[in-house]
């Protein structure tokens, strides 16, 4: 097995694991639209790796067109996930236009019939632009998605920077005929796919878990606050239980806290009683 095939198979294994984890999280955590987009993107990237690995078994036309275009579809889906996470509108027309433009560009390069650095430059320009778009969207999302150096937004930014450097090296290698540099760029590009997938989807899962934890903590604090409120009648001073029935204060607390009440009379009530029944009891002084 050659080096390229080994890299592609490694990428497939990594992609399957990450896509499976993302799918499990989506199914068990409420099937949110944002996580659905991330899940679809993960499986799309995995499908692209499978197509790349099948290149030796298919024609050059198919092997150079479909896997590359599938990567673009995956990046577009990542942008949709980022915009959904940030609660932004999804520009379907623009994103579909990007896919169609890239498809037309790939067909043009196939029609040329010769390898050209401009093909790699075109791929990198599209993928880096989509990554920057995802980065900008996540900057408008909750802080879990952009505040940390290893947050998803910053992974997208690093991915875009890598493609920009790769584009410059590709043009330089063609200009000065650096054949070894061109081969190294191809290998780095294949390895970067693994790093990008692992960094991005692990960061996404961590950010979603942190956001979920904060939501549950807020909900728990709210429940504790509400559970500390005791409805009491402003006139007769009865309290309302969880079933909606009104009870005397003594009955309410005896059932819940096993508190036993003893009864006496305060000074104010004793004096009030003396006014109505002056011979019933002696007057009581405060204190």
mmCIF file of N, CA, C and O in Angstrom, residues 72-114:
data_model
loop_
_atom_site.group_PDB
_atom_site.id
_atom_site.type_symbol
_atom_site.label_atom_id
_atom_site.label_comp_id
_atom_site.label_asym_id
_atom_site.label_seq_id
_atom_site.Cartn_x
_atom_site.Cartn_y
_atom_site.Cartn_z
ATOM 1 N N UNK A 72 -16.041 20.481 -1.293
ATOM 2 C CA UNK A 72 -16.696 21.788 -1.318
ATOM 3 C C UNK A 72 -18.103 21.704 -0.734
ATOM 4 O O UNK A 72 -18.520 22.580 0.034
ATOM 5 N N UNK A 73 -18.827 20.644 -1.082
ATOM 6 C CA UNK A 73 -20.164 20.448 -0.498
ATOM 7 C C UNK A 73 -20.071 20.319 1.019
ATOM 8 O O UNK A 73 -20.889 20.880 1.764
ATOM 9 N N UNK A 74 -19.038 19.606 1.500
ATOM 10 C CA UNK A 74 -18.845 19.488 2.936
ATOM 11 C C UNK A 74 -18.564 20.829 3.591
ATOM 12 O O UNK A 74 -19.105 21.139 4.652
ATOM 13 N N UNK A 75 -17.727 21.654 2.948
ATOM 14 C CA UNK A 75 -17.438 22.981 3.496
ATOM 15 C C UNK A 75 -18.685 23.872 3.504
ATOM 16 O O UNK A 75 -18.898 24.650 4.441
ATOM 17 N N UNK A 76 -19.486 23.764 2.467
ATOM 18 C CA UNK A 76 -20.737 24.532 2.427
ATOM 19 C C UNK A 76 -21.651 24.118 3.578
ATOM 20 O O UNK A 76 -22.275 24.964 4.235
ATOM 21 N N UNK A 77 -21.718 22.812 3.839
ATOM 22 C CA UNK A 77 -22.546 22.332 4.946
ATOM 23 C C UNK A 77 -22.000 22.813 6.284
ATOM 24 O O UNK A 77 -22.762 23.110 7.214
ATOM 25 N N UNK A 78 -20.681 22.910 6.390
ATOM 26 C CA UNK A 78 -20.085 23.454 7.616
ATOM 27 C C UNK A 78 -20.485 24.915 7.810
ATOM 28 O O UNK A 78 -20.743 25.356 8.939
ATOM 29 N N UNK A 79 -20.524 25.673 6.728
ATOM 30 C CA UNK A 79 -20.967 27.066 6.822
ATOM 31 C C UNK A 79 -22.422 27.123 7.285
ATOM 32 O O UNK A 79 -22.789 27.959 8.135
ATOM 33 N N UNK A 80 -23.250 26.230 6.774
ATOM 34 C CA UNK A 80 -24.647 26.187 7.214
ATOM 35 C C UNK A 80 -24.734 25.865 8.705
ATOM 36 O O UNK A 80 -25.561 26.442 9.429
ATOM 37 N N UNK A 81 -23.887 24.938 9.165
ATOM 38 C CA UNK A 81 -23.870 24.627 10.589
ATOM 39 C C UNK A 81 -23.452 25.816 11.431
ATOM 40 O O UNK A 81 -24.030 26.075 12.496
ATOM 41 N N UNK A 82 -22.450 26.555 10.946
ATOM 42 C CA UNK A 82 -21.984 27.732 11.686
ATOM 43 C C UNK A 82 -23.063 28.805 11.746
ATOM 44 O O UNK A 82 -23.309 29.412 12.804
ATOM 45 N N UNK A 83 -23.739 29.039 10.652
ATOM 46 C CA UNK A 83 -24.771 30.078 10.622
ATOM 47 C C UNK A 83 -25.994 29.650 11.445
ATOM 48 O O UNK A 83 -26.642 30.485 12.082
ATOM 49 N N UNK A 84 -26.311 28.374 11.444
ATOM 50 C CA UNK A 84 -27.414 27.893 12.270
ATOM 51 C C UNK A 84 -27.071 28.021 13.748
ATOM 52 O O UNK A 84 -27.922 28.412 14.565
ATOM 53 N N UNK A 85 -25.828 27.715 14.105
ATOM 54 C CA UNK A 85 -25.391 27.859 15.495
ATOM 55 C C UNK A 85 -25.487 29.307 15.949
ATOM 56 O O UNK A 85 -25.860 29.597 17.096
ATOM 57 N N UNK A 86 -25.142 30.238 15.040
ATOM 58 C CA UNK A 86 -25.191 31.671 15.369
ATOM 59 C C UNK A 86 -26.583 32.270 15.165
ATOM 60 O O UNK A 86 -26.749 33.492 15.317
ATOM 61 N N UNK A 87 -27.560 31.431 14.795
ATOM 62 C CA UNK A 87 -28.934 31.878 14.551
ATOM 63 C C UNK A 87 -28.988 32.951 13.462
ATOM 64 O O UNK A 87 -29.682 33.960 13.582
ATOM 65 N N UNK A 88 -28.242 32.713 12.401
ATOM 66 C CA UNK A 88 -28.244 33.610 11.248
ATOM 67 C C UNK A 88 -29.001 32.962 10.093
ATOM 68 O O UNK A 88 -29.198 31.745 10.055
ATOM 69 N N UNK A 89 -29.425 33.796 9.153
ATOM 70 C CA UNK A 89 -30.095 33.265 7.971
ATOM 71 C C UNK A 89 -29.109 32.458 7.139
ATOM 72 O O UNK A 89 -27.901 32.711 7.154
ATOM 73 N N UNK A 90 -29.630 31.498 6.402
ATOM 74 C CA UNK A 90 -28.773 30.632 5.587
ATOM 75 C C UNK A 90 -28.894 31.033 4.117
ATOM 76 O O UNK A 90 -29.963 30.879 3.523
ATOM 77 N N UNK A 91 -27.816 31.542 3.529
ATOM 78 C CA UNK A 91 -27.858 32.021 2.135
ATOM 79 C C UNK A 91 -27.771 30.862 1.134
ATOM 80 O O UNK A 91 -26.727 30.613 0.529
ATOM 81 N N UNK A 92 -28.877 30.168 0.974
ATOM 82 C CA UNK A 92 -28.871 28.987 0.106
ATOM 83 C C UNK A 92 -28.451 29.322 -1.320
ATOM 84 O O UNK A 92 -27.678 28.570 -1.933
ATOM 85 N N UNK A 93 -28.940 30.423 -1.850
ATOM 86 C CA UNK A 93 -28.637 30.769 -3.239
ATOM 87 C C UNK A 93 -27.139 30.988 -3.429
ATOM 88 O O UNK A 93 -26.539 30.477 -4.391
ATOM 89 N N UNK A 94 -26.526 31.723 -2.518
ATOM 90 C CA UNK A 94 -25.094 32.000 -2.629
ATOM 91 C C UNK A 94 -24.277 30.723 -2.490
ATOM 92 O O UNK A 94 -23.328 30.487 -3.268
ATOM 93 N N UNK A 95 -24.619 29.898 -1.524
ATOM 94 C CA UNK A 95 -23.844 28.677 -1.302
ATOM 95 C C UNK A 95 -24.008 27.693 -2.451
ATOM 96 O O UNK A 95 -23.040 27.027 -2.861
ATOM 97 N N UNK A 96 -25.209 27.584 -2.992
ATOM 98 C CA UNK A 96 -25.399 26.742 -4.177
ATOM 99 C C UNK A 96 -24.608 27.279 -5.362
ATOM 100 O O UNK A 96 -24.062 26.511 -6.170
ATOM 101 N N UNK A 97 -24.529 28.619 -5.457
ATOM 102 C CA UNK A 97 -23.739 29.224 -6.523
ATOM 103 C C UNK A 97 -22.263 28.892 -6.394
ATOM 104 O O UNK A 97 -21.566 28.689 -7.399
ATOM 105 N N UNK A 98 -21.750 28.828 -5.150
ATOM 106 C CA UNK A 98 -20.349 28.456 -4.936
ATOM 107 C C UNK A 98 -20.094 27.037 -5.423
ATOM 108 O O UNK A 98 -19.085 26.762 -6.093
ATOM 109 N N UNK A 99 -21.001 26.120 -5.108
ATOM 110 C CA UNK A 99 -20.839 24.728 -5.546
ATOM 111 C C UNK A 99 -20.862 24.634 -7.078
ATOM 112 O O UNK A 99 -20.030 23.951 -7.687
ATOM 113 N N UNK A 100 -21.806 25.338 -7.697
ATOM 114 C CA UNK A 100 -21.895 25.298 -9.160
ATOM 115 C C UNK A 100 -20.668 25.936 -9.812
ATOM 116 O O UNK A 100 -20.154 25.436 -10.827
ATOM 117 N N UNK A 101 -20.180 27.036 -9.223
ATOM 118 C CA UNK A 101 -18.969 27.678 -9.760
ATOM 119 C C UNK A 101 -17.771 26.744 -9.675
ATOM 120 O O UNK A 101 -16.984 26.629 -10.634
ATOM 121 N N UNK A 102 -17.620 26.057 -8.550
ATOM 122 C CA UNK A 102 -16.490 25.149 -8.406
ATOM 123 C C UNK A 102 -16.611 23.974 -9.367
ATOM 124 O O UNK A 102 -15.616 23.510 -9.942
ATOM 125 N N UNK A 103 -17.835 23.476 -9.544
ATOM 126 C CA UNK A 103 -18.035 22.381 -10.502
ATOM 127 C C UNK A 103 -17.628 22.819 -11.902
ATOM 128 O O UNK A 103 -16.950 22.075 -12.630
ATOM 129 N N UNK A 104 -18.020 24.036 -12.298
ATOM 130 C CA UNK A 104 -17.656 24.542 -13.623
ATOM 131 C C UNK A 104 -16.143 24.706 -13.746
ATOM 132 O O UNK A 104 -15.546 24.387 -14.789
ATOM 133 N N UNK A 105 -15.499 25.180 -12.669
ATOM 134 C CA UNK A 105 -14.043 25.358 -12.706
ATOM 135 C C UNK A 105 -13.337 24.015 -12.836
ATOM 136 O O UNK A 105 -12.361 23.884 -13.599
ATOM 137 N N UNK A 106 -13.812 23.003 -12.111
ATOM 138 C CA UNK A 106 -13.194 21.681 -12.202
ATOM 139 C C UNK A 106 -13.362 21.081 -13.598
ATOM 140 O O UNK A 106 -12.443 20.438 -14.127
ATOM 141 N N UNK A 107 -14.536 21.292 -14.200
ATOM 142 C CA UNK A 107 -14.750 20.810 -15.568
ATOM 143 C C UNK A 107 -13.803 21.521 -16.534
ATOM 144 O O UNK A 107 -13.238 20.902 -17.452
ATOM 145 N N UNK A 108 -13.580 22.795 -16.307
ATOM 146 C CA UNK A 108 -12.650 23.555 -17.167
ATOM 147 C C UNK A 108 -11.232 22.996 -17.061
ATOM 148 O O UNK A 108 -10.537 22.809 -18.073
ATOM 149 N N UNK A 109 -10.780 22.719 -15.831
ATOM 150 C CA UNK A 109 -9.426 22.190 -15.661
ATOM 151 C C UNK A 109 -9.297 20.793 -16.260
ATOM 152 O O UNK A 109 -8.237 20.433 -16.784
ATOM 153 N N UNK A 110 -10.376 19.995 -16.175
ATOM 154 C CA UNK A 110 -10.352 18.685 -16.831
ATOM 155 C C UNK A 110 -10.280 18.836 -18.349
ATOM 156 O O UNK A 110 -9.607 18.063 -19.041
ATOM 157 N N UNK A 111 -10.948 19.829 -18.866
ATOM 158 C CA UNK A 111 -10.933 20.082 -20.312
ATOM 159 C C UNK A 111 -9.548 20.493 -20.783
ATOM 160 O O UNK A 111 -9.140 20.155 -21.902
ATOM 161 N N UNK A 112 -8.805 21.193 -19.935
ATOM 162 C CA UNK A 112 -7.428 21.571 -20.299
ATOM 163 C C UNK A 112 -6.553 20.342 -20.505
ATOM 164 O O UNK A 112 -5.628 20.359 -21.339
ATOM 165 N N UNK A 113 -6.835 19.296 -19.741
ATOM 166 C CA UNK A 113 -6.110 18.059 -19.954
ATOM 167 C C UNK A 113 -4.693 18.037 -19.430
ATOM 168 O O UNK A 113 -3.917 17.142 -19.791
ATOM 169 N N UNK A 114 -4.298 18.972 -18.629
ATOM 170 C CA UNK A 114 -2.948 18.992 -18.082
ATOM 171 C C UNK A 114 -2.993 19.538 -16.656
ATOM 172 O O UNK A 114 -3.872 20.320 -16.293
#
